[in-house]
XYZ file of C-alpha atoms in Angstrom:
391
model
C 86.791 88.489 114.468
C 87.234 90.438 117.877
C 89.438 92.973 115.909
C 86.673 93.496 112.979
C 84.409 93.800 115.539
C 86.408 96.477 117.552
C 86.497 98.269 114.266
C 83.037 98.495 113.756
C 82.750 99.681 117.383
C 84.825 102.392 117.245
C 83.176 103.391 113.568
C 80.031 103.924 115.497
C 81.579 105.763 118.048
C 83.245 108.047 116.016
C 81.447 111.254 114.721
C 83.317 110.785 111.106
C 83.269 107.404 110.815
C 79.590 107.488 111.122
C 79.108 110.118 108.613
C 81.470 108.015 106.296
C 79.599 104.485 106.973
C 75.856 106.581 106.297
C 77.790 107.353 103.191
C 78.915 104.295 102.620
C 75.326 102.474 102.687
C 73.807 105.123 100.819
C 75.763 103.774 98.069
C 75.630 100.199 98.583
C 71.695 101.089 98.348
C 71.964 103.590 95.336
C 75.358 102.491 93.477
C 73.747 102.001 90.015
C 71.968 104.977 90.246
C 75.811 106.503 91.636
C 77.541 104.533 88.446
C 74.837 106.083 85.882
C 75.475 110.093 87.047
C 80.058 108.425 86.355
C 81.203 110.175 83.408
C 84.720 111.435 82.071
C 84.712 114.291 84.487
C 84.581 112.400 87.544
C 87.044 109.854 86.243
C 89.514 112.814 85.460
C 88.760 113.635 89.292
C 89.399 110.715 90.708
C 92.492 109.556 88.533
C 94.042 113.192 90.138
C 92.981 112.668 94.091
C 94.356 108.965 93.559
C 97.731 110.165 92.461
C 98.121 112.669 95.355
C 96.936 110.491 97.586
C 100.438 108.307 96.727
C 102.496 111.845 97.504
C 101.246 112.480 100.948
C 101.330 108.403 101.615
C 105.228 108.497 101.000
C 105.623 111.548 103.526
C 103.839 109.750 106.041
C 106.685 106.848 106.039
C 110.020 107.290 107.696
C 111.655 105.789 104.747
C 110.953 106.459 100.542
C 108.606 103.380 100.233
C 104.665 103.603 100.015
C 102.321 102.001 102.859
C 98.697 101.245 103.694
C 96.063 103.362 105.622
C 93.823 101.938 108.021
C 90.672 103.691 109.491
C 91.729 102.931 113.496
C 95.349 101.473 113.229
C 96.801 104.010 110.986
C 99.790 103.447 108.727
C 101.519 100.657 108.311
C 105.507 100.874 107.708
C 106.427 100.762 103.985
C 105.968 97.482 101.928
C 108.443 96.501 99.360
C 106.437 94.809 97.108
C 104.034 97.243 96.278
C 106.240 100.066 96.218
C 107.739 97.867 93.117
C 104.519 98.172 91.124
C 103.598 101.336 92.308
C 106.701 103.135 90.740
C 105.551 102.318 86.991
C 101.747 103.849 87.840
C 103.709 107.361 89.434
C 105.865 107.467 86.185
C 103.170 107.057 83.725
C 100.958 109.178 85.553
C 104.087 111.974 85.591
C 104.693 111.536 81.395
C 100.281 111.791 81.179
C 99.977 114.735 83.353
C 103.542 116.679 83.247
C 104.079 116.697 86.985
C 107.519 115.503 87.573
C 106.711 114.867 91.529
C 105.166 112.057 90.696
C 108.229 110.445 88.772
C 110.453 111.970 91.627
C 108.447 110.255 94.186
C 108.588 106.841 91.798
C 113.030 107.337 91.801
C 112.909 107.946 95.546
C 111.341 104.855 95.905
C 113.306 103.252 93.533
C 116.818 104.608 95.302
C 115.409 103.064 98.538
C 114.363 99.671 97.271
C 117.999 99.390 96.001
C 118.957 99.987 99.436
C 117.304 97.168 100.703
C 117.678 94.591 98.156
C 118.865 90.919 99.580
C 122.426 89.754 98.787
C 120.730 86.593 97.179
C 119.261 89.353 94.805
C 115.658 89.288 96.018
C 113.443 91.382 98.314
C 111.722 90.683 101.146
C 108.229 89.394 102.298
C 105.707 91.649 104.507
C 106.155 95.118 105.506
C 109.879 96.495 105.691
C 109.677 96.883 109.471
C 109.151 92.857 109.765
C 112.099 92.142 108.179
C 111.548 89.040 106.325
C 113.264 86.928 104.143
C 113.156 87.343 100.795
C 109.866 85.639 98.781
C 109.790 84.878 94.785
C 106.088 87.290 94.535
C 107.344 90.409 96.070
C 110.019 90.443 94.096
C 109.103 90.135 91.000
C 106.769 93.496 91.509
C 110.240 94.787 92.571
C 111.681 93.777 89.110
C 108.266 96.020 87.551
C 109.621 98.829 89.062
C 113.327 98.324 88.114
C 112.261 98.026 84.707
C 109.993 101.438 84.585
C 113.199 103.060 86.342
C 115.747 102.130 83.865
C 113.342 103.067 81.146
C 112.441 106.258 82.205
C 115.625 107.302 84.156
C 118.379 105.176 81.900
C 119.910 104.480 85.222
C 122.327 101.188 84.987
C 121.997 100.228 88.816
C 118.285 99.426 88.024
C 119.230 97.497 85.584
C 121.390 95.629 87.401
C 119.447 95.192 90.322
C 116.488 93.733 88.472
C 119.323 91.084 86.684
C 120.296 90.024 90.046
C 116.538 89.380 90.933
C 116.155 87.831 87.982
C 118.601 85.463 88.124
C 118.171 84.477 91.670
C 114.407 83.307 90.500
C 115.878 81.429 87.883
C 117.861 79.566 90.683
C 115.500 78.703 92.795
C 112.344 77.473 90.052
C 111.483 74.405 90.344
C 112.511 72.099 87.059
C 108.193 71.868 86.913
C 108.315 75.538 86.720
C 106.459 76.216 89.620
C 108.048 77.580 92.941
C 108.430 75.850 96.197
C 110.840 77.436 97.567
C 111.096 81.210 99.287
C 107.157 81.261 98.740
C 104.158 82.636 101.057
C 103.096 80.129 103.472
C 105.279 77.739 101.998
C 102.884 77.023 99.933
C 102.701 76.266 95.822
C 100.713 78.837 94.121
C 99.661 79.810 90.955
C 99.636 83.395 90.920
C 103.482 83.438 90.126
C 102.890 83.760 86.971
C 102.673 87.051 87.682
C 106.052 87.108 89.835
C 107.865 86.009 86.760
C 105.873 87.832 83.869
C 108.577 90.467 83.884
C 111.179 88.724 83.166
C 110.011 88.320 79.681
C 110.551 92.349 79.113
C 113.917 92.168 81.354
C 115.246 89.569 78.696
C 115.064 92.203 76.225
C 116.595 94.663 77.817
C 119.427 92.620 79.297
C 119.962 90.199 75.955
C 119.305 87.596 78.701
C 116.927 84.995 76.697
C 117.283 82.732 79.349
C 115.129 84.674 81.851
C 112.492 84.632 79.675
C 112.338 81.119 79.959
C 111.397 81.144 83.428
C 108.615 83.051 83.138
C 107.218 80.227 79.837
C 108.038 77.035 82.543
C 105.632 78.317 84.951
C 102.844 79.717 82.277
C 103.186 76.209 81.018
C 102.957 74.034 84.290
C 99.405 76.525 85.148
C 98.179 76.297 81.765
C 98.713 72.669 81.246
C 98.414 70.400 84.322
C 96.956 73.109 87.093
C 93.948 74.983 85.166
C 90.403 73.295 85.271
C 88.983 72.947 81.708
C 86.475 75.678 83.113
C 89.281 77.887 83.353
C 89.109 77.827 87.176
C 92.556 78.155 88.819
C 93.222 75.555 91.818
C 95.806 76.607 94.425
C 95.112 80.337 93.948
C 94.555 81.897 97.100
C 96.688 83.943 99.404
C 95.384 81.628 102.147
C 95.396 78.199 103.035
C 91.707 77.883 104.692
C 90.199 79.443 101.826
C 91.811 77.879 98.914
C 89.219 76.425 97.526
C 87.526 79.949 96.231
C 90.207 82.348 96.138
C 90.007 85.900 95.681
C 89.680 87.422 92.209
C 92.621 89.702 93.353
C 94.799 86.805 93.373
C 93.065 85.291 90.220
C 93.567 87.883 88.378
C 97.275 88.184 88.797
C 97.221 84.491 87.304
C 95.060 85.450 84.497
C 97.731 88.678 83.849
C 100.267 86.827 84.411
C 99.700 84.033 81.627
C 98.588 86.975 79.417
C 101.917 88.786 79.231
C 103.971 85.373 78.794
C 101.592 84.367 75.705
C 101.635 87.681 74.362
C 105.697 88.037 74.685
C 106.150 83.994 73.553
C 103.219 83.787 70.989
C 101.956 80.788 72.733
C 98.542 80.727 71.569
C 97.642 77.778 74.132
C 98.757 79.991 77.033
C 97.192 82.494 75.453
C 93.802 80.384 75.205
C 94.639 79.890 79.216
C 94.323 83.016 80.164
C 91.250 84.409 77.801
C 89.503 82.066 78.883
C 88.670 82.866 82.850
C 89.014 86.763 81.470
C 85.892 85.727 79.651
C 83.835 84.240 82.109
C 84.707 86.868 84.067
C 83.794 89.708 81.524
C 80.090 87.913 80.922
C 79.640 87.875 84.452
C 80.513 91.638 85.152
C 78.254 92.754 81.969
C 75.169 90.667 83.261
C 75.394 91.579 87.042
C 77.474 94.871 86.576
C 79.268 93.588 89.603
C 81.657 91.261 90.742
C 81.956 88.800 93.876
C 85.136 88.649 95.721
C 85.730 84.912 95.701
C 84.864 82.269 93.392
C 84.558 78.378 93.751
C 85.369 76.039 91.456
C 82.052 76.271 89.694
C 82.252 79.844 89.124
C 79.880 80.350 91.974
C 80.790 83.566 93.870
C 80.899 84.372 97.201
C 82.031 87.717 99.658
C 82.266 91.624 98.909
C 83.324 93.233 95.631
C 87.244 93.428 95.922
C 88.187 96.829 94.600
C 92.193 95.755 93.139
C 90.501 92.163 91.575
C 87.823 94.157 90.159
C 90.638 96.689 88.515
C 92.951 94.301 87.505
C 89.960 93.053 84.970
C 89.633 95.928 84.094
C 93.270 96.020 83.260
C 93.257 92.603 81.614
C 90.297 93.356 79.302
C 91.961 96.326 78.122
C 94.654 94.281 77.090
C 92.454 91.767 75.445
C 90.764 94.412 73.869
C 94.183 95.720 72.583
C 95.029 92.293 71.331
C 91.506 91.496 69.368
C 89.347 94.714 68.166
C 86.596 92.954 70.164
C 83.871 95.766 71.735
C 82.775 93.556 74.650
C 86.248 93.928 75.610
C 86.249 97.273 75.754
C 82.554 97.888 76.767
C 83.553 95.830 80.335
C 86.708 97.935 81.535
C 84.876 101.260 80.829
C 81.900 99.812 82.737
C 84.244 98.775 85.511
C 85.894 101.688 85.764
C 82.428 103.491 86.209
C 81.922 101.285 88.859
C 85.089 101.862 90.515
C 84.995 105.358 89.902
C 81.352 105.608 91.925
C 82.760 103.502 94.767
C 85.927 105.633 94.778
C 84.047 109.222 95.178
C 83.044 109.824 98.667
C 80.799 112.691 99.339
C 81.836 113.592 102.766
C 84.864 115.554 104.517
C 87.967 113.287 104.715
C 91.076 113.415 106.135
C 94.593 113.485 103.559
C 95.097 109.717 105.175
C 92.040 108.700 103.248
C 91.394 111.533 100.675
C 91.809 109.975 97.030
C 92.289 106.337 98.214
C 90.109 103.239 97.480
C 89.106 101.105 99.950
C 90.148 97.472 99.805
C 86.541 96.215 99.382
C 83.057 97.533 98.877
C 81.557 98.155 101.077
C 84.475 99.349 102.795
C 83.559 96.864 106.138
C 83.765 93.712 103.377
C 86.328 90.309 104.106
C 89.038 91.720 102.006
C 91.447 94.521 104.148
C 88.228 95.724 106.172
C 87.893 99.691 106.695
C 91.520 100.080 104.814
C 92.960 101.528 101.909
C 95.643 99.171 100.724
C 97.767 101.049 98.207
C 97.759 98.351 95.773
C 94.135 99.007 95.297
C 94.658 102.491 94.330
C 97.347 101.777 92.186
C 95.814 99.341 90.151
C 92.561 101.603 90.142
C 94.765 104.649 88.695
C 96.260 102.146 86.000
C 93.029 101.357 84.622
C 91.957 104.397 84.320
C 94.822 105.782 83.032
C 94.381 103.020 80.425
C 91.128 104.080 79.180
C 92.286 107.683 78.847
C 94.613 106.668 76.731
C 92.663 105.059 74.350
Protein backbone atom coordinates (compact mmCIF):
# COMPACT_ATOMS: atom_id res chain seq x y z
CA UNK A 1 0.00 0.00 0.00
CA UNK A 2 2.87 2.58 0.83
CA UNK A 3 4.29 1.85 -2.72
CA UNK A 4 0.71 2.46 -4.55
CA UNK A 5 0.51 5.29 -2.61
CA UNK A 6 4.03 6.69 -3.54
CA UNK A 7 2.85 6.16 -7.05
CA UNK A 8 0.00 8.19 -6.91
CA UNK A 9 2.19 10.85 -5.25
CA UNK A 10 4.58 11.19 -7.66
CA UNK A 11 1.60 11.05 -10.55
CA UNK A 12 0.44 14.26 -9.03
CA UNK A 13 3.64 15.67 -8.91
CA UNK A 14 4.53 15.08 -12.23
CA UNK A 15 3.48 17.56 -15.05
CA UNK A 16 2.75 14.37 -17.51
CA UNK A 17 1.44 12.16 -15.29
CA UNK A 18 -1.17 14.63 -14.45
CA UNK A 19 -2.08 15.35 -17.93
CA UNK A 20 -2.25 11.46 -18.44
CA UNK A 21 -4.45 10.75 -15.11
CA UNK A 22 -7.00 14.04 -16.36
CA UNK A 23 -7.00 11.82 -19.37
CA UNK A 24 -7.46 8.95 -17.79
CA UNK A 25 -10.76 10.07 -15.77
CA UNK A 26 -12.09 11.75 -18.63
CA UNK A 27 -12.57 8.38 -19.90
CA UNK A 28 -13.55 6.49 -16.98
CA UNK A 29 -16.40 9.35 -17.03
CA UNK A 30 -17.05 9.29 -20.90
CA UNK A 31 -15.85 5.61 -22.01
CA UNK A 32 -19.17 4.63 -23.70
CA UNK A 33 -19.43 7.69 -25.33
CA UNK A 34 -15.23 6.93 -26.20
CA UNK A 35 -16.32 3.10 -27.28
CA UNK A 36 -19.31 4.49 -29.61
CA UNK A 37 -16.87 7.15 -31.80
CA UNK A 38 -14.30 2.96 -31.94
CA UNK A 39 -14.49 1.91 -35.39
CA UNK A 40 -12.14 -0.12 -37.86
CA UNK A 41 -9.87 2.82 -38.26
CA UNK A 42 -8.88 3.21 -34.82
CA UNK A 43 -8.55 -0.52 -34.35
CA UNK A 44 -6.14 -0.59 -37.45
CA UNK A 45 -4.31 2.24 -35.30
CA UNK A 46 -3.99 0.72 -32.39
CA UNK A 47 -3.21 -2.96 -33.61
CA UNK A 48 0.05 -0.89 -35.41
CA UNK A 49 1.27 1.35 -32.17
CA UNK A 50 0.82 -2.05 -30.15
CA UNK A 51 3.17 -3.92 -32.38
CA UNK A 52 5.90 -1.21 -32.28
CA UNK A 53 5.53 -0.75 -29.00
CA UNK A 54 7.01 -4.69 -28.68
CA UNK A 55 10.17 -3.38 -31.06
CA UNK A 56 11.34 -0.56 -28.95
CA UNK A 57 10.45 -2.82 -25.61
CA UNK A 58 13.11 -5.46 -26.83
CA UNK A 59 15.81 -2.59 -27.37
CA UNK A 60 15.27 -1.39 -24.06
CA UNK A 61 16.49 -4.95 -22.52
CA UNK A 62 20.11 -5.93 -22.35
CA UNK A 63 19.22 -9.30 -23.58
CA UNK A 64 16.57 -10.48 -26.76
CA UNK A 65 13.60 -11.09 -24.34
CA UNK A 66 10.54 -8.63 -23.90
CA UNK A 67 9.81 -6.80 -20.40
CA UNK A 68 7.26 -4.63 -18.61
CA UNK A 69 7.01 -0.76 -18.32
CA UNK A 70 6.17 0.90 -15.26
CA UNK A 71 5.15 4.64 -14.93
CA UNK A 72 7.94 5.45 -11.88
CA UNK A 73 10.08 2.18 -11.70
CA UNK A 74 10.77 1.78 -15.30
CA UNK A 75 11.61 -1.51 -16.99
CA UNK A 76 11.79 -4.51 -15.60
CA UNK A 77 14.57 -7.13 -16.92
CA UNK A 78 13.17 -9.56 -19.53
CA UNK A 79 10.60 -12.31 -18.49
CA UNK A 80 10.74 -15.69 -19.99
CA UNK A 81 7.40 -16.59 -19.93
CA UNK A 82 5.90 -13.99 -21.78
CA UNK A 83 8.47 -13.63 -24.24
CA UNK A 84 7.17 -17.42 -25.05
CA UNK A 85 3.70 -16.21 -26.01
CA UNK A 86 4.69 -13.10 -27.29
CA UNK A 87 6.78 -14.66 -30.22
CA UNK A 88 3.54 -16.27 -31.95
CA UNK A 89 1.61 -12.56 -31.76
CA UNK A 90 5.14 -10.82 -33.55
CA UNK A 91 5.01 -13.65 -36.23
CA UNK A 92 1.45 -13.43 -37.09
CA UNK A 93 1.47 -9.86 -36.95
CA UNK A 94 4.79 -10.04 -39.51
CA UNK A 95 2.78 -12.71 -42.14
CA UNK A 96 -0.63 -9.94 -41.64
CA UNK A 97 1.31 -6.87 -42.21
CA UNK A 98 4.61 -7.92 -44.34
CA UNK A 99 7.11 -6.43 -41.93
CA UNK A 100 9.67 -9.01 -41.33
CA UNK A 101 11.05 -7.00 -38.05
CA UNK A 102 8.49 -8.19 -36.32
CA UNK A 103 9.23 -12.01 -37.05
CA UNK A 104 13.02 -11.06 -36.62
CA UNK A 105 12.35 -9.65 -33.29
CA UNK A 106 10.01 -13.01 -32.50
CA UNK A 107 13.57 -15.44 -33.69
CA UNK A 108 15.76 -13.18 -31.57
CA UNK A 109 13.76 -13.96 -28.83
CA UNK A 110 13.41 -17.31 -29.66
CA UNK A 111 17.52 -17.78 -30.09
CA UNK A 112 17.75 -16.31 -26.54
CA UNK A 113 15.14 -18.38 -24.78
CA UNK A 114 17.11 -21.41 -26.12
CA UNK A 115 19.95 -19.98 -24.41
CA UNK A 116 18.48 -20.09 -21.23
CA UNK A 117 16.50 -23.15 -21.18
CA UNK A 118 17.01 -25.48 -17.83
CA UNK A 119 18.90 -28.78 -18.20
CA UNK A 120 15.68 -30.48 -16.72
CA UNK A 121 14.14 -29.00 -20.01
CA UNK A 122 12.04 -26.23 -18.47
CA UNK A 123 12.31 -22.46 -17.99
CA UNK A 124 12.34 -20.46 -15.26
CA UNK A 125 9.90 -18.55 -12.90
CA UNK A 126 9.94 -14.52 -12.54
CA UNK A 127 11.96 -12.16 -14.42
CA UNK A 128 15.36 -13.52 -15.98
CA UNK A 129 17.44 -11.33 -13.67
CA UNK A 130 15.89 -13.36 -10.50
CA UNK A 131 17.02 -16.39 -11.62
CA UNK A 132 14.56 -18.87 -10.55
CA UNK A 133 13.97 -22.30 -10.85
CA UNK A 134 12.15 -23.59 -13.38
CA UNK A 135 7.96 -23.59 -12.91
CA UNK A 136 5.43 -25.95 -15.06
CA UNK A 137 3.25 -22.28 -16.25
CA UNK A 138 6.08 -20.38 -17.67
CA UNK A 139 7.04 -22.97 -19.53
CA UNK A 140 4.52 -24.09 -21.23
CA UNK A 141 4.11 -20.31 -22.84
CA UNK A 142 7.78 -21.14 -23.70
CA UNK A 143 6.62 -24.33 -25.59
CA UNK A 144 3.87 -21.58 -27.60
CA UNK A 145 6.67 -19.94 -28.83
CA UNK A 146 8.81 -23.00 -29.81
CA UNK A 147 6.00 -24.18 -31.70
CA UNK A 148 5.31 -20.72 -33.79
CA UNK A 149 9.27 -20.84 -34.36
CA UNK A 150 9.53 -24.19 -35.85
CA UNK A 151 6.48 -23.43 -37.90
CA UNK A 152 7.43 -20.38 -39.29
CA UNK A 153 11.29 -20.76 -39.32
CA UNK A 154 11.44 -24.87 -39.84
CA UNK A 155 14.23 -24.64 -37.39
CA UNK A 156 14.87 -28.29 -35.66
CA UNK A 157 16.44 -26.83 -32.33
CA UNK A 158 12.90 -25.42 -31.59
CA UNK A 159 11.64 -28.38 -32.04
CA UNK A 160 13.69 -30.00 -29.89
CA UNK A 161 13.69 -27.66 -27.24
CA UNK A 162 9.92 -27.63 -26.89
CA UNK A 163 10.23 -31.89 -26.75
CA UNK A 164 12.50 -31.52 -23.90
CA UNK A 165 9.91 -29.18 -22.14
CA UNK A 166 7.47 -31.33 -22.95
CA UNK A 167 8.65 -34.24 -21.63
CA UNK A 168 9.97 -32.87 -18.45
CA UNK A 169 6.06 -31.84 -17.70
CA UNK A 170 5.12 -35.18 -18.41
CA UNK A 171 7.58 -36.21 -15.56
CA UNK A 172 6.67 -34.27 -13.07
CA UNK A 173 2.33 -34.41 -13.46
CA UNK A 174 0.84 -35.64 -10.91
CA UNK A 175 -0.96 -39.29 -11.68
CA UNK A 176 -4.41 -36.84 -10.80
CA UNK A 177 -3.23 -34.73 -13.57
CA UNK A 178 -2.81 -31.77 -11.74
CA UNK A 179 0.70 -30.29 -10.77
CA UNK A 180 2.24 -30.03 -7.41
CA UNK A 181 5.36 -29.87 -8.07
CA UNK A 182 7.74 -26.86 -9.64
CA UNK A 183 4.44 -24.66 -9.31
CA UNK A 184 3.89 -20.83 -8.16
CA UNK A 185 3.61 -20.57 -4.54
CA UNK A 186 3.67 -24.11 -4.24
CA UNK A 187 0.46 -24.08 -4.68
CA UNK A 188 -2.21 -26.42 -6.88
CA UNK A 189 -3.84 -24.42 -9.49
CA UNK A 190 -6.09 -24.69 -12.12
CA UNK A 191 -4.96 -22.47 -14.70
CA UNK A 192 -2.45 -25.20 -15.99
CA UNK A 193 -4.55 -26.16 -18.24
CA UNK A 194 -3.25 -23.64 -20.06
CA UNK A 195 0.55 -24.65 -19.29
CA UNK A 196 -0.14 -27.93 -20.92
CA UNK A 197 -2.67 -26.97 -23.80
CA UNK A 198 0.26 -26.99 -26.18
CA UNK A 199 1.28 -30.03 -25.91
CA UNK A 200 -1.69 -31.24 -27.76
CA UNK A 201 -0.27 -29.35 -31.11
CA UNK A 202 3.49 -30.45 -30.10
CA UNK A 203 2.17 -34.17 -30.30
CA UNK A 204 1.52 -33.62 -33.81
CA UNK A 205 4.38 -32.27 -34.78
CA UNK A 206 6.70 -34.57 -32.85
CA UNK A 207 4.45 -38.02 -33.49
CA UNK A 208 4.63 -37.90 -29.65
CA UNK A 209 0.85 -39.02 -28.70
CA UNK A 210 1.86 -39.36 -25.37
CA UNK A 211 2.24 -35.62 -24.65
CA UNK A 212 -1.00 -35.07 -25.60
CA UNK A 213 -2.10 -37.02 -22.87
CA UNK A 214 -0.88 -34.74 -20.37
CA UNK A 215 -2.55 -31.98 -21.40
CA UNK A 216 -6.37 -34.47 -21.36
CA UNK A 217 -5.28 -35.65 -17.41
CA UNK A 218 -5.36 -32.21 -16.24
CA UNK A 219 -8.52 -30.91 -18.52
CA UNK A 220 -10.10 -33.90 -16.94
CA UNK A 221 -9.17 -33.53 -13.13
CA UNK A 222 -10.59 -29.38 -13.66
CA UNK A 223 -13.49 -30.40 -15.55
CA UNK A 224 -14.55 -33.23 -13.42
CA UNK A 225 -13.81 -32.97 -9.66
CA UNK A 226 -12.49 -29.05 -9.45
CA UNK A 227 -15.25 -26.96 -11.52
CA UNK A 228 -18.45 -25.77 -9.58
CA UNK A 229 -21.63 -26.83 -11.47
CA UNK A 230 -21.88 -22.91 -12.00
CA UNK A 231 -18.88 -23.15 -13.94
CA UNK A 232 -16.90 -21.24 -11.28
CA UNK A 233 -13.25 -22.37 -11.05
CA UNK A 234 -11.92 -22.94 -7.30
CA UNK A 235 -8.15 -22.63 -6.77
CA UNK A 236 -7.73 -20.11 -9.62
CA UNK A 237 -5.89 -17.28 -8.50
CA UNK A 238 -2.31 -16.21 -8.80
CA UNK A 239 -2.53 -15.52 -5.05
CA UNK A 240 -3.15 -17.22 -2.01
CA UNK A 241 -5.15 -14.34 0.03
CA UNK A 242 -7.39 -13.83 -2.74
CA UNK A 243 -8.29 -17.20 -3.89
CA UNK A 244 -11.51 -17.18 -3.31
CA UNK A 245 -12.38 -14.57 -6.37
CA UNK A 246 -9.60 -14.78 -8.65
CA UNK A 247 -8.85 -12.67 -11.45
CA UNK A 248 -10.53 -13.20 -14.82
CA UNK A 249 -6.91 -13.05 -16.23
CA UNK A 250 -6.18 -16.18 -14.56
CA UNK A 251 -9.75 -17.57 -15.29
CA UNK A 252 -9.55 -17.16 -18.47
CA UNK A 253 -6.38 -19.06 -19.10
CA UNK A 254 -8.46 -22.04 -17.47
CA UNK A 255 -11.36 -21.47 -19.64
CA UNK A 256 -8.63 -21.43 -22.88
CA UNK A 257 -6.98 -23.87 -21.66
CA UNK A 258 -9.88 -26.60 -21.44
CA UNK A 259 -11.00 -25.15 -24.83
CA UNK A 260 -7.97 -26.17 -26.87
CA UNK A 261 -7.75 -29.77 -25.12
CA UNK A 262 -11.62 -30.42 -26.04
CA UNK A 263 -11.25 -29.04 -29.32
CA UNK A 264 -7.86 -31.17 -30.12
CA UNK A 265 -9.46 -34.51 -28.09
CA UNK A 266 -13.19 -34.06 -29.12
CA UNK A 267 -14.16 -34.30 -25.57
CA UNK A 268 -17.44 -32.80 -25.67
CA UNK A 269 -17.66 -32.84 -21.66
CA UNK A 270 -14.47 -30.75 -21.49
CA UNK A 271 -15.73 -28.99 -24.05
CA UNK A 272 -19.15 -28.33 -22.07
CA UNK A 273 -16.44 -27.21 -19.17
CA UNK A 274 -15.13 -24.62 -20.70
CA UNK A 275 -18.34 -23.00 -22.71
CA UNK A 276 -19.84 -22.85 -19.98
CA UNK A 277 -18.00 -19.93 -17.71
CA UNK A 278 -17.24 -18.38 -21.49
CA UNK A 279 -20.97 -17.98 -21.39
CA UNK A 280 -21.66 -16.45 -18.28
CA UNK A 281 -19.05 -14.41 -18.99
CA UNK A 282 -20.23 -13.31 -22.57
CA UNK A 283 -23.99 -12.43 -21.00
CA UNK A 284 -22.38 -10.47 -18.50
CA UNK A 285 -20.09 -8.33 -20.87
CA UNK A 286 -23.23 -7.78 -23.39
CA UNK A 287 -25.54 -6.55 -20.45
CA UNK A 288 -22.97 -4.30 -18.59
CA UNK A 289 -20.57 -3.76 -21.64
CA UNK A 290 -17.93 -4.20 -19.02
CA UNK A 291 -16.23 -6.57 -17.04
CA UNK A 292 -15.06 -6.77 -13.23
CA UNK A 293 -11.65 -7.94 -12.47
CA UNK A 294 -12.43 -10.63 -9.93
CA UNK A 295 -15.24 -12.86 -9.45
CA UNK A 296 -16.54 -14.91 -6.37
CA UNK A 297 -17.96 -17.97 -6.41
CA UNK A 298 -21.40 -16.63 -7.14
CA UNK A 299 -20.40 -14.81 -10.11
CA UNK A 300 -20.46 -11.66 -8.10
CA UNK A 301 -17.66 -9.30 -9.28
CA UNK A 302 -15.46 -7.26 -7.62
CA UNK A 303 -12.13 -4.70 -8.56
CA UNK A 304 -11.10 -2.78 -11.90
CA UNK A 305 -11.59 -4.01 -15.46
CA UNK A 306 -8.37 -6.17 -16.14
CA UNK A 307 -7.28 -5.28 -19.63
CA UNK A 308 -5.38 -9.13 -20.61
CA UNK A 309 -8.71 -11.07 -18.79
CA UNK A 310 -10.90 -8.86 -20.66
CA UNK A 311 -8.84 -9.82 -24.11
CA UNK A 312 -8.41 -13.22 -23.52
CA UNK A 313 -12.51 -13.37 -23.78
CA UNK A 314 -12.31 -11.81 -26.36
CA UNK A 315 -9.97 -14.40 -27.67
CA UNK A 316 -12.01 -17.31 -26.35
CA UNK A 317 -15.31 -16.13 -27.89
CA UNK A 318 -13.73 -15.88 -31.12
CA UNK A 319 -12.92 -19.31 -30.86
CA UNK A 320 -16.33 -20.31 -29.77
CA UNK A 321 -17.64 -18.39 -32.40
CA UNK A 322 -15.32 -20.31 -34.85
CA UNK A 323 -16.48 -23.56 -33.41
CA UNK A 324 -20.53 -22.83 -33.51
CA UNK A 325 -21.80 -20.08 -36.21
CA UNK A 326 -23.36 -18.51 -33.08
CA UNK A 327 -23.65 -14.32 -33.51
CA UNK A 328 -23.59 -13.61 -29.76
CA UNK A 329 -20.28 -15.06 -30.03
CA UNK A 330 -19.10 -12.91 -32.32
CA UNK A 331 -21.16 -9.76 -31.38
CA UNK A 332 -19.08 -9.93 -27.69
CA UNK A 333 -15.32 -9.99 -28.97
CA UNK A 334 -16.03 -7.14 -31.47
CA UNK A 335 -17.71 -5.28 -28.59
CA UNK A 336 -14.71 -6.03 -26.42
CA UNK A 337 -12.36 -5.12 -28.63
CA UNK A 338 -14.17 -1.64 -28.97
CA UNK A 339 -13.81 -1.42 -25.51
CA UNK A 340 -10.28 -2.22 -25.40
CA UNK A 341 -9.55 -0.28 -28.28
CA UNK A 342 -11.12 3.10 -26.41
CA UNK A 343 -9.15 2.29 -23.25
CA UNK A 344 -6.03 1.67 -25.36
CA UNK A 345 -6.07 5.25 -27.29
CA UNK A 346 -4.70 7.93 -25.18
CA UNK A 347 -5.11 11.42 -26.34
CA UNK A 348 -2.11 12.99 -24.87
CA UNK A 349 1.81 13.19 -25.65
CA UNK A 350 3.56 9.96 -24.49
CA UNK A 351 6.76 8.81 -24.20
CA UNK A 352 8.04 5.44 -26.65
CA UNK A 353 8.09 3.57 -22.97
CA UNK A 354 4.35 3.89 -22.97
CA UNK A 355 3.35 4.81 -26.61
CA UNK A 356 1.13 1.82 -28.04
CA UNK A 357 0.97 -0.16 -24.74
CA UNK A 358 -2.11 -1.09 -22.62
CA UNK A 359 -2.20 -0.61 -19.24
CA UNK A 360 -2.67 -3.58 -16.94
CA UNK A 361 -6.07 -2.34 -15.65
CA UNK A 362 -8.58 0.39 -16.28
CA UNK A 363 -8.30 2.76 -14.95
CA UNK A 364 -4.73 2.53 -15.19
CA UNK A 365 -4.38 3.17 -10.99
CA UNK A 366 -6.78 -0.25 -10.65
CA UNK A 367 -5.53 -3.59 -8.21
CA UNK A 368 -4.17 -5.40 -11.15
CA UNK A 369 -0.22 -4.11 -12.15
CA UNK A 370 -1.16 -0.40 -11.03
CA UNK A 371 0.17 2.52 -13.44
CA UNK A 372 2.02 -0.38 -15.67
CA UNK A 373 1.97 -1.78 -18.94
CA UNK A 374 2.59 -5.47 -18.57
CA UNK A 375 3.43 -6.83 -22.01
CA UNK A 376 1.19 -9.68 -21.73
CA UNK A 377 -1.63 -7.26 -21.83
CA UNK A 378 -0.64 -5.89 -25.07
CA UNK A 379 -0.01 -9.03 -26.51
CA UNK A 380 -3.11 -10.58 -25.86
CA UNK A 381 -4.86 -7.17 -26.87
CA UNK A 382 -2.99 -7.34 -30.43
CA UNK A 383 -4.16 -11.12 -30.75
CA UNK A 384 -7.66 -10.28 -30.51
CA UNK A 385 -7.65 -7.87 -32.68
CA UNK A 386 -5.73 -9.40 -35.08
CA UNK A 387 -8.42 -12.11 -34.79
CA UNK A 388 -11.25 -10.04 -35.77
CA UNK A 389 -9.38 -8.68 -38.78
CA UNK A 390 -9.11 -11.77 -39.93
CA UNK A 391 -12.45 -12.72 -40.02
Amino acid sequence: MQDYLRQWSLLIRSKRGRKLLYAEINKWIYLKAYVRRTGKVEKEKALREAASWFLYNQHQMEDDGFGTFYLFKGWTSSYPETTGYIIPTLIEFSRISGDSRFSDSARKGLDWLLSIQKQEGGWQSGYVHQDRPAIVFNTGQVIRGMISGYKAFGDERYLISAVRAGDWLASIQHPDGYFDRHVYMDAVRVYETYAVAPLCELSKLADRPDLAEVALKIARWVAGKKQHSNGWFPDADNTLHKNSRPILHTIAYTIDGLLDVALFHKDEDILISAERPARILLERFLDTGTLPGRFDSKWSGSESLITTGCAQMAIIWNKLYGLTGAEEWKKGQKGMNDLLTAIHQRPVHETRDTRGAIFGSFPFWGRYEPFGCPNWATKYFMDTLMLEKGD
